[in-house]
mmCIF file of C-alpha atoms in Angstrom:
data_model
loop_
_atom_site.group_PDB
_atom_site.id
_atom_site.type_symbol
_atom_site.label_atom_id
_atom_site.label_comp_id
_atom_site.label_asym_id
_atom_site.label_seq_id
_atom_site.Cartn_x
_atom_site.Cartn_y
_atom_site.Cartn_z
ATOM 1 C CA UNK H 10 13.931 -21.580 4.040
ATOM 2 C CA UNK H 11 10.279 -22.224 3.105
ATOM 3 C CA UNK H 12 6.931 -21.245 4.546
ATOM 4 C CA UNK H 13 3.464 -22.863 4.630
ATOM 5 C CA UNK H 14 2.166 -20.243 2.229
ATOM 6 C CA UNK H 15 4.734 -20.897 -0.506
ATOM 7 C CA UNK H 16 2.820 -23.655 -2.260
ATOM 8 C CA UNK H 17 -0.463 -21.837 -1.739
ATOM 9 C CA UNK H 18 0.853 -18.588 -3.144
ATOM 10 C CA UNK H 19 2.062 -20.242 -6.307
ATOM 11 C CA UNK H 20 -1.190 -22.141 -6.607
ATOM 12 C CA UNK H 21 -2.888 -18.806 -7.115
ATOM 13 C CA UNK H 22 -0.653 -18.350 -10.158
ATOM 14 C CA UNK H 23 -1.974 -21.645 -11.551
ATOM 15 C CA UNK H 24 1.322 -23.409 -11.192
ATOM 16 C CA UNK H 25 -0.247 -26.087 -8.967
ATOM 17 C CA UNK H 26 -3.465 -28.129 -9.026
ATOM 18 C CA UNK H 27 -6.783 -26.341 -8.653
ATOM 19 C CA UNK H 28 -7.386 -27.722 -5.162
ATOM 20 C CA UNK H 29 -4.372 -25.742 -3.920
ATOM 21 C CA UNK H 30 -5.779 -22.533 -5.392
ATOM 22 C CA UNK H 31 -8.962 -23.242 -3.464
ATOM 23 C CA UNK H 32 -6.942 -23.727 -0.286
ATOM 24 C CA UNK H 33 -5.194 -20.421 -0.905
ATOM 25 C CA UNK H 34 -8.520 -18.627 -1.354
ATOM 26 C CA UNK H 35 -9.807 -20.183 1.853
ATOM 27 C CA UNK H 36 -6.679 -19.100 3.711
ATOM 28 C CA UNK H 37 -7.113 -15.524 2.518
ATOM 29 C CA UNK H 38 -10.799 -15.542 3.471
ATOM 30 C CA UNK H 39 -9.870 -16.668 6.984
ATOM 31 C CA UNK H 40 -7.228 -13.935 7.196
ATOM 32 C CA UNK H 41 -9.872 -11.374 6.158
ATOM 33 C CA UNK H 42 -12.198 -12.533 8.934
ATOM 34 C CA UNK H 43 -9.439 -12.519 11.553
ATOM 35 C CA UNK H 44 -8.240 -9.033 10.663
ATOM 36 C CA UNK H 45 -11.789 -7.657 10.505
ATOM 37 C CA UNK H 46 -12.460 -8.827 14.051
ATOM 38 C CA UNK H 47 -9.888 -6.406 15.504
ATOM 39 C CA UNK H 48 -10.117 -3.614 12.912
ATOM 40 C CA UNK H 49 -12.314 -1.378 15.050
ATOM 41 C CA UNK H 50 -9.893 -1.638 17.962
ATOM 42 C CA UNK H 51 -6.934 -0.543 15.856
ATOM 43 C CA UNK H 52 -8.996 2.248 14.296
ATOM 44 C CA UNK H 53 -9.828 3.639 17.735
ATOM 45 C CA UNK H 54 -6.374 3.246 19.268
ATOM 46 C CA UNK H 55 -4.261 4.079 16.219
ATOM 47 C CA UNK H 56 -1.632 1.633 17.432
ATOM 48 C CA UNK H 57 0.566 -0.346 15.070
ATOM 49 C CA UNK H 58 -1.278 -3.633 14.263
ATOM 50 C CA UNK H 59 1.596 -5.885 15.301
ATOM 51 C CA UNK H 60 -0.602 -8.948 15.795
ATOM 52 C CA UNK H 61 -1.807 -8.659 12.203
ATOM 53 C CA UNK H 62 1.737 -8.790 10.892
ATOM 54 C CA UNK H 63 2.558 -11.699 13.185
ATOM 55 C CA UNK H 64 -0.350 -13.558 11.561
ATOM 56 C CA UNK H 65 0.843 -12.710 8.057
ATOM 57 C CA UNK H 66 4.368 -13.774 8.945
ATOM 58 C CA UNK H 67 3.142 -17.163 10.192
ATOM 59 C CA UNK H 68 1.787 -17.762 6.700
ATOM 60 C CA UNK H 69 4.896 -16.492 4.914
ATOM 61 C CA UNK H 70 3.049 -13.535 3.428
ATOM 62 C CA UNK H 71 5.481 -10.810 4.493
ATOM 63 C CA UNK H 72 8.094 -12.307 2.175
ATOM 64 C CA UNK H 73 5.647 -12.977 -0.645
ATOM 65 C CA UNK H 74 7.607 -10.955 -3.225
ATOM 66 C CA UNK H 75 11.063 -11.972 -1.988
ATOM 67 C CA UNK H 76 12.673 -14.355 -4.528
ATOM 68 C CA UNK H 77 12.427 -18.088 -3.917
ATOM 69 C CA UNK H 78 16.186 -18.556 -3.787
ATOM 70 C CA UNK H 79 16.244 -16.311 -0.690
ATOM 71 C CA UNK H 80 13.365 -18.129 1.018
ATOM 72 C CA UNK H 81 10.444 -16.050 -0.200
ATOM 73 C CA UNK H 82 7.600 -16.943 -2.540
ATOM 74 C CA UNK H 83 8.723 -14.956 -5.579
ATOM 75 C CA UNK H 84 5.096 -14.082 -6.227
ATOM 76 C CA UNK H 85 3.978 -12.149 -9.245
ATOM 77 C CA UNK H 86 1.669 -9.135 -9.300
ATOM 78 C CA UNK H 87 -1.574 -11.111 -9.615
ATOM 79 C CA UNK H 88 -0.866 -13.022 -6.410
ATOM 80 C CA UNK H 89 0.295 -9.914 -4.549
ATOM 81 C CA UNK H 90 -2.923 -8.181 -5.591
ATOM 82 C CA UNK H 91 -4.986 -11.110 -4.331
ATOM 83 C CA UNK H 92 -3.324 -10.959 -0.918
ATOM 84 C CA UNK H 93 -3.608 -7.172 -0.627
ATOM 85 C CA UNK H 94 -7.306 -7.287 -1.484
ATOM 86 C CA UNK H 95 -7.982 -9.903 1.194
ATOM 87 C CA UNK H 96 -5.967 -8.079 3.846
ATOM 88 C CA UNK H 97 -7.529 -4.710 2.997
ATOM 89 C CA UNK H 98 -11.032 -6.119 3.233
ATOM 90 C CA UNK H 99 -10.191 -7.065 6.806
ATOM 91 C CA UNK H 100 -7.994 -4.155 7.948
ATOM 92 C CA UNK H 101 -6.777 -1.659 5.336
ATOM 93 C CA UNK H 102 -4.015 0.019 7.369
ATOM 94 C CA UNK H 103 -2.285 -3.349 7.554
ATOM 95 C CA UNK H 104 -2.755 -3.727 3.801
ATOM 96 C CA UNK H 105 -1.226 -0.333 3.016
ATOM 97 C CA UNK H 106 1.907 -1.129 5.016
ATOM 98 C CA UNK H 107 2.035 -4.515 3.260
ATOM 99 C CA UNK H 108 1.804 -2.807 -0.143
ATOM 100 C CA UNK H 109 4.948 -0.864 0.689
ATOM 101 C CA UNK H 110 6.687 -4.090 1.691
ATOM 102 C CA UNK H 111 5.763 -5.772 -1.582
ATOM 103 C CA UNK H 112 6.767 -2.769 -3.696
ATOM 104 C CA UNK H 113 10.184 -2.559 -2.064
ATOM 105 C CA UNK H 114 10.957 -6.258 -2.414
ATOM 106 C CA UNK H 115 9.607 -7.219 -5.816
ATOM 107 C CA UNK H 116 12.546 -5.740 -7.749
ATOM 108 C CA UNK H 117 15.114 -5.335 -4.978
ATOM 109 C CA UNK H 118 17.346 -8.218 -6.050
ATOM 110 C CA UNK H 119 17.582 -6.837 -9.597
ATOM 111 C CA UNK H 120 18.606 -3.391 -8.361
ATOM 112 C CA UNK H 121 22.386 -3.484 -8.699
ATOM 113 C CA UNK H 122 22.709 -0.010 -7.206
ATOM 114 C CA UNK H 123 22.292 -1.741 -3.844
ATOM 115 C CA UNK H 124 25.328 -3.628 -2.506
ATOM 116 C CA UNK H 125 24.640 -7.349 -2.634
ATOM 117 C CA UNK H 126 25.094 -7.858 1.103
ATOM 118 C CA UNK H 127 22.410 -5.255 1.855
ATOM 119 C CA UNK H 128 19.988 -6.705 -0.688
ATOM 120 C CA UNK H 129 20.404 -10.123 0.882
ATOM 121 C CA UNK H 130 20.182 -8.847 4.432
ATOM 122 C CA UNK H 131 16.955 -6.925 3.882
ATOM 123 C CA UNK H 132 15.407 -9.884 2.055
ATOM 124 C CA UNK H 133 16.454 -12.509 4.597
ATOM 125 C CA UNK H 134 15.281 -10.277 7.444
ATOM 126 C CA UNK H 135 11.846 -10.263 5.803
ATOM 127 C CA UNK H 136 11.838 -14.035 5.403
ATOM 128 C CA UNK H 137 13.144 -15.005 8.813
ATOM 129 C CA UNK H 138 11.961 -12.160 11.038
ATOM 130 C CA UNK H 139 9.091 -10.609 9.124
ATOM 131 C CA UNK H 140 11.086 -7.363 8.924
ATOM 132 C CA UNK H 141 9.226 -4.553 7.196
ATOM 133 C CA UNK H 142 10.659 -1.807 5.000
ATOM 134 C CA UNK H 143 9.241 1.426 3.620
ATOM 135 C CA UNK H 144 10.472 4.610 1.997
ATOM 136 C CA UNK H 145 10.219 7.910 3.895
ATOM 137 C CA UNK H 146 9.878 10.734 1.376
ATOM 138 C CA UNK H 147 7.473 13.478 2.461
ATOM 139 C CA UNK H 148 8.811 16.451 4.419
ATOM 140 C CA UNK H 149 7.148 19.301 6.369
ATOM 141 C CA UNK H 150 8.602 22.042 4.185
ATOM 142 C CA UNK H 151 8.455 20.448 0.747
ATOM 143 C CA UNK H 152 5.441 18.182 0.981
ATOM 144 C CA UNK H 153 5.358 15.280 -1.461
ATOM 145 C CA UNK H 154 8.390 14.977 -3.768
ATOM 146 C CA UNK H 155 6.091 13.764 -6.549
ATOM 147 C CA UNK H 156 5.622 17.415 -7.521
ATOM 148 C CA UNK H 157 9.335 18.168 -7.645
ATOM 149 C CA UNK H 158 11.969 19.718 -5.401
ATOM 150 C CA UNK H 159 15.021 18.794 -3.347
ATOM 151 C CA UNK H 160 14.753 17.200 0.089
ATOM 152 C CA UNK H 161 15.779 19.190 3.130
ATOM 153 C CA UNK H 162 17.005 15.985 4.765
ATOM 154 C CA UNK H 163 20.781 15.942 4.349
ATOM 155 C CA UNK H 164 23.401 13.192 4.371
ATOM 156 C CA UNK H 165 26.732 14.700 5.348
ATOM 157 C CA UNK H 166 29.808 12.741 4.309
ATOM 158 C CA UNK H 167 32.215 11.962 7.194
ATOM 159 C CA UNK H 168 35.159 9.609 7.769
ATOM 160 C CA UNK H 169 32.807 7.252 9.647
ATOM 161 C CA UNK H 170 30.024 7.291 7.045
ATOM 162 C CA UNK H 171 26.960 9.366 6.205
ATOM 163 C CA UNK H 172 25.597 11.592 8.951
ATOM 164 C CA UNK H 173 21.867 11.938 8.261
ATOM 165 C CA UNK H 174 19.692 14.741 9.633
ATOM 166 C CA UNK H 175 16.152 15.788 8.779
ATOM 167 C CA UNK H 176 12.443 15.216 9.329
ATOM 168 C CA UNK H 177 9.968 12.990 7.514
ATOM 169 C CA UNK H 178 6.191 13.092 7.839
ATOM 170 C CA UNK H 179 3.498 10.611 6.784
ATOM 171 C CA UNK H 180 5.997 7.807 7.455
ATOM 172 C CA UNK H 181 3.668 4.857 6.969
ATOM 173 C CA UNK H 182 4.402 1.936 9.266
ATOM 174 C CA UNK H 183 6.880 3.908 11.415
ATOM 175 C CA UNK H 184 6.787 1.959 14.706
ATOM 176 C CA UNK H 185 6.603 -1.427 12.988
ATOM 177 C CA UNK H 186 9.367 -1.031 10.411
ATOM 178 C CA UNK H 187 12.860 -2.509 10.644
ATOM 179 C CA UNK H 188 14.291 -0.631 7.672
ATOM 180 C CA UNK H 189 13.766 2.975 6.559
ATOM 181 C CA UNK H 190 14.675 4.068 3.037
ATOM 182 C CA UNK H 191 15.098 7.787 3.655
ATOM 183 C CA UNK H 192 14.895 10.232 0.751
ATOM 184 C CA UNK H 193 17.748 12.699 1.275
ATOM 185 C CA UNK H 194 20.508 14.614 -0.471
ATOM 186 C CA UNK H 195 24.221 14.538 0.140
ATOM 187 C CA UNK H 196 26.278 17.617 0.923
ATOM 188 C CA UNK H 197 28.192 17.393 -2.367
ATOM 189 C CA UNK H 198 28.237 20.297 -4.832
ATOM 190 C CA UNK H 199 26.137 18.121 -7.119
ATOM 191 C CA UNK H 200 24.186 16.311 -4.404
ATOM 192 C CA UNK H 201 23.430 12.609 -4.493
ATOM 193 C CA UNK H 202 19.657 12.457 -4.142
ATOM 194 C CA UNK H 203 17.679 9.336 -3.328
ATOM 195 C CA UNK H 204 17.303 6.581 -0.772
ATOM 196 C CA UNK H 205 19.643 6.152 2.190
ATOM 197 C CA UNK H 206 19.082 2.888 4.080
ATOM 198 C CA UNK H 207 18.689 3.205 7.854
ATOM 199 C CA UNK H 208 18.068 0.458 10.423
ATOM 200 C CA UNK H 209 15.535 1.369 13.087
ATOM 201 C CA UNK H 210 18.005 0.691 15.917
ATOM 202 C CA UNK H 211 20.494 3.299 14.707
ATOM 203 C CA UNK H 212 21.031 6.022 17.352
ATOM 204 C CA UNK H 213 19.554 9.452 16.683
ATOM 205 C CA UNK H 214 16.081 8.402 15.481
ATOM 206 C CA UNK H 215 12.930 9.745 17.132
ATOM 207 C CA UNK H 216 9.344 8.891 16.208
ATOM 208 C CA UNK H 217 6.884 11.676 17.054
ATOM 209 C CA UNK H 218 3.399 10.191 17.526
ATOM 210 C CA UNK H 219 1.436 12.835 15.655
ATOM 211 C CA UNK H 220 -0.628 10.723 13.219
ATOM 212 C CA UNK H 221 -4.282 11.396 14.137
ATOM 213 C CA UNK H 222 -6.145 11.256 10.851
ATOM 214 C CA UNK H 223 -9.713 10.745 9.798
ATOM 215 C CA UNK H 224 -9.009 7.342 8.267
ATOM 216 C CA UNK H 225 -6.338 4.666 7.886
ATOM 217 C CA UNK H 226 -5.517 5.410 11.499
ATOM 218 C CA UNK H 227 -3.482 2.264 12.220
ATOM 219 C CA UNK H 228 -0.871 2.998 9.548
ATOM 220 C CA UNK H 229 1.155 4.829 12.226
ATOM 221 C CA UNK H 230 2.193 7.389 9.632
ATOM 222 C CA UNK H 231 3.973 9.479 12.238
ATOM 223 C CA UNK H 232 6.745 12.027 11.874
ATOM 224 C CA UNK H 233 10.235 10.531 12.079
ATOM 225 C CA UNK H 234 13.193 12.730 12.988
ATOM 226 C CA UNK H 235 16.816 11.970 12.206
ATOM 227 C CA UNK H 236 19.478 13.804 14.192
ATOM 228 C CA UNK H 237 23.074 13.081 13.240
ATOM 229 C CA UNK H 238 22.190 9.466 12.381
ATOM 230 C CA UNK H 239 25.384 7.687 11.323
ATOM 231 C CA UNK H 240 25.138 5.044 8.592
ATOM 232 C CA UNK H 241 27.837 3.354 6.464
ATOM 233 C CA UNK H 242 28.751 4.935 3.145
ATOM 234 C CA UNK H 243 27.425 1.957 1.185
ATOM 235 C CA UNK H 244 23.952 2.593 2.660
ATOM 236 C CA UNK H 245 23.411 5.255 -0.009
ATOM 237 C CA UNK H 246 21.632 2.493 -1.887
ATOM 238 C CA UNK H 247 19.539 4.212 -4.534
ATOM 239 C CA UNK H 248 20.954 7.662 -5.172
ATOM 240 C CA UNK H 249 21.846 9.589 -8.292
ATOM 241 C CA UNK H 250 23.338 13.020 -8.963
ATOM 242 C CA UNK H 251 20.816 15.848 -8.903
ATOM 243 C CA UNK H 252 22.153 16.860 -12.327
ATOM 244 C CA UNK H 253 21.329 13.416 -13.754
ATOM 245 C CA UNK H 254 18.352 12.057 -11.807
ATOM 246 C CA UNK H 255 17.061 8.519 -12.236
ATOM 247 C CA UNK H 256 13.338 7.729 -12.013
ATOM 248 C CA UNK H 257 12.210 6.183 -8.750
ATOM 249 C CA UNK H 258 10.152 3.530 -10.534
ATOM 250 C CA UNK H 259 10.443 1.926 -13.954
ATOM 251 C CA UNK H 260 7.352 1.018 -15.963
ATOM 252 C CA UNK H 261 6.892 -2.297 -14.170
ATOM 253 C CA UNK H 262 7.203 -0.591 -10.804
ATOM 254 C CA UNK H 263 4.566 1.952 -11.811
ATOM 255 C CA UNK H 264 2.241 -0.854 -12.837
ATOM 256 C CA UNK H 265 2.702 -2.652 -9.520
ATOM 257 C CA UNK H 266 1.961 0.526 -7.597
ATOM 258 C CA UNK H 267 -1.065 1.354 -9.754
ATOM 259 C CA UNK H 268 -2.551 -2.070 -8.983
ATOM 260 C CA UNK H 269 -1.643 -2.602 -5.331
ATOM 261 C CA UNK H 270 -2.400 0.843 -3.924
ATOM 262 C CA UNK H 271 -5.969 1.160 -5.261
ATOM 263 C CA UNK H 272 -6.548 -2.527 -4.440
ATOM 264 C CA UNK H 273 -6.379 -1.472 -0.779
ATOM 265 C CA UNK H 274 -9.332 0.880 -1.193
ATOM 266 C CA UNK H 275 -11.229 -1.497 -3.428
ATOM 267 C CA UNK H 276 -10.926 -3.970 -0.538
ATOM 268 C CA UNK H 277 -12.467 -1.367 1.786
ATOM 269 C CA UNK H 278 -15.356 -0.928 -0.643
ATOM 270 C CA UNK H 279 -15.861 -4.704 -0.779
ATOM 271 C CA UNK H 280 -16.153 -4.789 3.008
ATOM 272 C CA UNK H 281 -18.669 -1.927 2.924
ATOM 273 C CA UNK H 282 -20.694 -3.731 0.283
ATOM 274 C CA UNK H 283 -20.813 -6.947 2.312
ATOM 275 C CA UNK H 284 -21.936 -5.096 5.437
ATOM 276 C CA UNK H 285 -24.693 -3.339 3.532
ATOM 277 C CA UNK H 286 -25.998 -6.580 2.009
ATOM 278 C CA UNK H 287 -26.135 -8.171 5.462
ATOM 279 C CA UNK H 288 -27.813 -5.120 6.947
ATOM 280 C CA UNK H 289 -30.482 -4.923 4.244
ATOM 281 C CA UNK H 290 -31.150 -8.639 4.458
ATOM 282 C CA UNK H 291 -31.486 -8.548 8.245
ATOM 283 C CA UNK H 292 -33.452 -5.321 8.681
ATOM 284 C CA UNK H 293 -37.206 -5.980 8.695
ATOM 285 C CA UNK H 294 -39.240 -2.850 9.481
ATOM 286 C CA UNK H 295 -42.545 -3.655 11.165
ATOM 287 C CA UNK H 296 -44.510 -1.654 8.614
ATOM 288 C CA UNK H 297 -42.954 -3.631 5.756
ATOM 289 C CA UNK H 298 -43.089 -7.162 7.160
ATOM 290 C CA UNK H 299 -40.159 -8.147 4.961
ATOM 291 C CA UNK H 300 -36.429 -7.374 4.769
ATOM 292 C CA UNK H 301 -35.298 -4.156 3.124
ATOM 293 C CA UNK H 302 -33.520 -6.328 0.573
ATOM 294 C CA UNK H 303 -36.920 -7.127 -0.932
ATOM 295 C CA UNK H 304 -37.413 -3.544 -2.098
ATOM 296 C CA UNK H 305 -36.389 -2.657 -5.683
ATOM 297 C CA UNK H 306 -34.800 0.577 -4.468
ATOM 298 C CA UNK H 307 -32.231 -1.257 -2.373
ATOM 299 C CA UNK H 308 -31.725 -3.966 -4.969
ATOM 300 C CA UNK H 309 -30.817 -1.234 -7.450
ATOM 301 C CA UNK H 310 -28.358 0.374 -5.019
ATOM 302 C CA UNK H 311 -26.574 -2.907 -4.397
ATOM 303 C CA UNK H 312 -26.571 -3.497 -8.150
ATOM 304 C CA UNK H 313 -24.872 -0.132 -8.662
ATOM 305 C CA UNK H 314 -22.285 -0.946 -6.016
ATOM 306 C CA UNK H 315 -21.604 -4.373 -7.486
ATOM 307 C CA UNK H 316 -21.223 -2.850 -10.949
ATOM 308 C CA UNK H 317 -18.627 -0.376 -9.667
ATOM 309 C CA UNK H 318 -16.740 -3.191 -7.945
ATOM 310 C CA UNK H 319 -17.034 -5.372 -11.036
ATOM 311 C CA UNK H 320 -15.379 -2.603 -13.041
ATOM 312 C CA UNK H 321 -12.620 -2.374 -10.436
ATOM 313 C CA UNK H 322 -12.067 -6.114 -10.407
ATOM 314 C CA UNK H 323 -11.902 -6.267 -14.193
ATOM 315 C CA UNK H 324 -9.482 -3.354 -14.383
ATOM 316 C CA UNK H 325 -7.177 -4.608 -11.623
ATOM 317 C CA UNK H 326 -7.173 -8.166 -12.960
ATOM 318 C CA UNK H 327 -6.340 -6.949 -16.461
ATOM 319 C CA UNK H 328 -3.527 -4.728 -15.218
ATOM 320 C CA UNK H 329 -2.116 -7.476 -12.973
ATOM 321 C CA UNK H 330 -2.141 -9.868 -15.935
ATOM 322 C CA UNK H 331 -0.149 -7.400 -18.030
ATOM 323 C CA UNK H 332 -2.986 -6.548 -20.407
ATOM 324 C CA UNK H 333 -2.803 -2.798 -19.669
ATOM 325 C CA UNK H 334 0.222 -0.698 -20.505
ATOM 326 C CA UNK H 335 2.031 1.025 -17.646
ATOM 327 C CA UNK H 336 1.374 4.380 -19.320
ATOM 328 C CA UNK H 337 -2.160 4.075 -17.944
ATOM 329 C CA UNK H 338 -0.983 3.634 -14.331
ATOM 330 C CA UNK H 339 -2.383 6.943 -13.124
ATOM 331 C CA UNK H 340 -5.726 6.305 -14.773
ATOM 332 C CA UNK H 341 -5.994 2.899 -13.111
ATOM 333 C CA UNK H 342 -5.439 4.466 -9.713
ATOM 334 C CA UNK H 343 -7.915 7.268 -10.380
ATOM 335 C CA UNK H 344 -10.658 4.993 -11.720
ATOM 336 C CA UNK H 345 -10.417 2.276 -9.057
ATOM 337 C CA UNK H 346 -10.199 4.779 -6.210
ATOM 338 C CA UNK H 347 -13.099 6.829 -7.552
ATOM 339 C CA UNK H 348 -15.272 3.740 -7.963
ATOM 340 C CA UNK H 349 -14.415 2.572 -4.450
ATOM 341 C CA UNK H 350 -15.340 5.936 -2.926
ATOM 342 C CA UNK H 351 -18.624 6.054 -4.830
ATOM 343 C CA UNK H 352 -19.478 2.485 -3.802
ATOM 344 C CA UNK H 353 -19.072 3.316 -0.111
ATOM 345 C CA UNK H 354 -21.008 6.568 -0.505
ATOM 346 C CA UNK H 355 -23.898 4.611 -2.034
ATOM 347 C CA UNK H 356 -23.792 2.196 0.889
ATOM 348 C CA UNK H 357 -23.977 5.111 3.337
ATOM 349 C CA UNK H 358 -26.923 6.636 1.470
ATOM 350 C CA UNK H 359 -28.779 3.318 1.516
ATOM 351 C CA UNK H 360 -28.101 2.539 5.187
ATOM 352 C CA UNK H 361 -29.055 5.950 6.541
ATOM 353 C CA UNK H 362 -28.267 6.663 10.191
ATOM 354 C CA UNK H 363 -27.004 3.140 10.987
ATOM 355 C CA UNK H 364 -24.321 3.646 8.348
ATOM 356 C CA UNK H 365 -22.938 6.641 10.241
ATOM 357 C CA UNK H 366 -23.026 5.039 13.669
ATOM 358 C CA UNK H 367 -19.698 4.070 15.209
ATOM 359 C CA UNK H 368 -21.221 0.811 16.398
ATOM 360 C CA UNK H 369 -21.280 -0.259 12.758
ATOM 361 C CA UNK H 370 -18.193 -0.567 10.514
ATOM 362 C CA UNK H 371 -19.623 1.340 7.543
ATOM 363 C CA UNK H 372 -18.624 4.782 8.855
ATOM 364 C CA UNK H 373 -15.060 3.497 9.318
ATOM 365 C CA UNK H 374 -15.055 2.198 5.756
ATOM 366 C CA UNK H 375 -16.102 5.665 4.559
ATOM 367 C CA UNK H 376 -13.295 7.356 6.495
ATOM 368 C CA UNK H 377 -10.751 4.848 5.213
ATOM 369 C CA UNK H 378 -11.771 4.903 1.555
ATOM 370 C CA UNK H 379 -11.567 8.707 1.371
ATOM 371 C CA UNK H 380 -7.824 8.435 2.023
ATOM 372 C CA UNK H 381 -7.377 6.950 -1.454
ATOM 373 C CA UNK H 382 -7.454 10.467 -2.915
ATOM 374 C CA UNK H 383 -4.254 11.430 -1.116
ATOM 375 C CA UNK H 384 -1.942 8.888 -2.703
ATOM 376 C CA UNK H 385 0.312 9.720 -5.611
ATOM 377 C CA UNK H 386 -0.669 10.336 -8.335
ATOM 378 C CA UNK H 387 -3.531 12.535 -7.204
ATOM 379 C CA UNK H 388 -6.442 13.033 -9.561
ATOM 380 C CA UNK H 389 -5.283 16.302 -11.068
ATOM 381 C CA UNK H 390 -1.883 14.831 -11.939
ATOM 382 C CA UNK H 391 -3.297 11.618 -13.403
ATOM 383 C CA UNK H 392 -5.948 13.356 -15.485
ATOM 384 C CA UNK H 393 -3.619 16.127 -16.633
ATOM 385 C CA UNK H 394 -1.143 13.506 -17.850
ATOM 386 C CA UNK H 395 -3.892 11.671 -19.716
ATOM 387 C CA UNK H 396 -5.001 14.926 -21.321
ATOM 388 C CA UNK H 397 -1.478 15.841 -22.409
ATOM 389 C CA UNK H 398 -1.054 12.380 -23.906
ATOM 390 C CA UNK H 399 -4.283 12.813 -25.878
ATOM 391 C CA UNK H 400 -3.117 16.100 -27.396
ATOM 392 C CA UNK H 401 0.337 14.708 -28.103
ATOM 393 C CA UNK H 402 -1.206 11.752 -29.926
ATOM 394 C CA UNK H 403 -3.432 14.089 -31.944
ATOM 395 C CA UNK H 404 -0.477 16.195 -33.031
ATOM 396 C CA UNK H 405 1.465 13.087 -34.055
ATOM 397 C CA UNK H 406 -1.413 11.835 -36.198
ATOM 398 C CA UNK H 407 -1.646 15.204 -37.968
ATOM 399 C CA UNK H 408 1.958 15.182 -39.171
#
């Protein structure tokens, strides 16, 4: 099965003539404009942006990282980054959910821990139905598992299969997902810890609509409760014994995450920058008799913003092209996110009161971009790791 976006997606990887790459860029620009037109509505309502995903599905973009032999585009990181940036510039909650889709699918078919029939089903669901998947990991008691600990969510082994019970919070995409990859532990003496695959229609699932955050409000990151949810035994798809844990992501997975996640917030900063440029060009105070854009002060501010975004673009492009080692993944996330936040802050400072008015999108961009700090790895973890690496390297060179 093929989609209209297949040729366009591969054009962006320079596998087709230049005119197709131009068509792809134009398609993404149109998607940005379409998503931006309804972004305020989704921000105010907090509802799942179903129409946005219907649009992306019509262009084959929900299966972008599904392999070609299963009907997807088999896109590489550079193309996925390009799509995420365009979507985020229009509506970042949609982009964050899409990031999770791309991360789950880009290596799924190589993960032999999953039974083949489940790998194929999840992939073909994405291609044919636009089915979305995400991992549910954070819990009320433990918080994020990135800082260690065992999940309270338990998979109890029965004759009929696994019986799953527990609670997950910050479950991005909740109402719009078809598949949940639930981080849980088995009831064995040496528990099997990892992802248990659950279809949304399985009895015993309840979504509690409690997501009411400052920003990224349309991610629908609600609490999801599992009460005696019965799934087949082979749906323990990515588990390992607690005594011999396996990393969630390999080096390539870390690199993908370090590019795609901050690309969401860089896209927000790009949207803020464009609004500011239009505002400064159009605002003509009577005592000045010329647009604000004619003043050196505002030219300098926009120059600062563009320099921050230039640094982000250079860093993300280099990482997506494989020119940065995965050991720097945390630093990429920290740098791009920090630059994006500062760029939007500068736009707010330059715009003054209009920048904080809800009738303008800039205040929404500020609320959204601040959410970048929450994602793993958080700044203290990323910088601590970089510091430890520096001291380790020093000690090695002294031997």
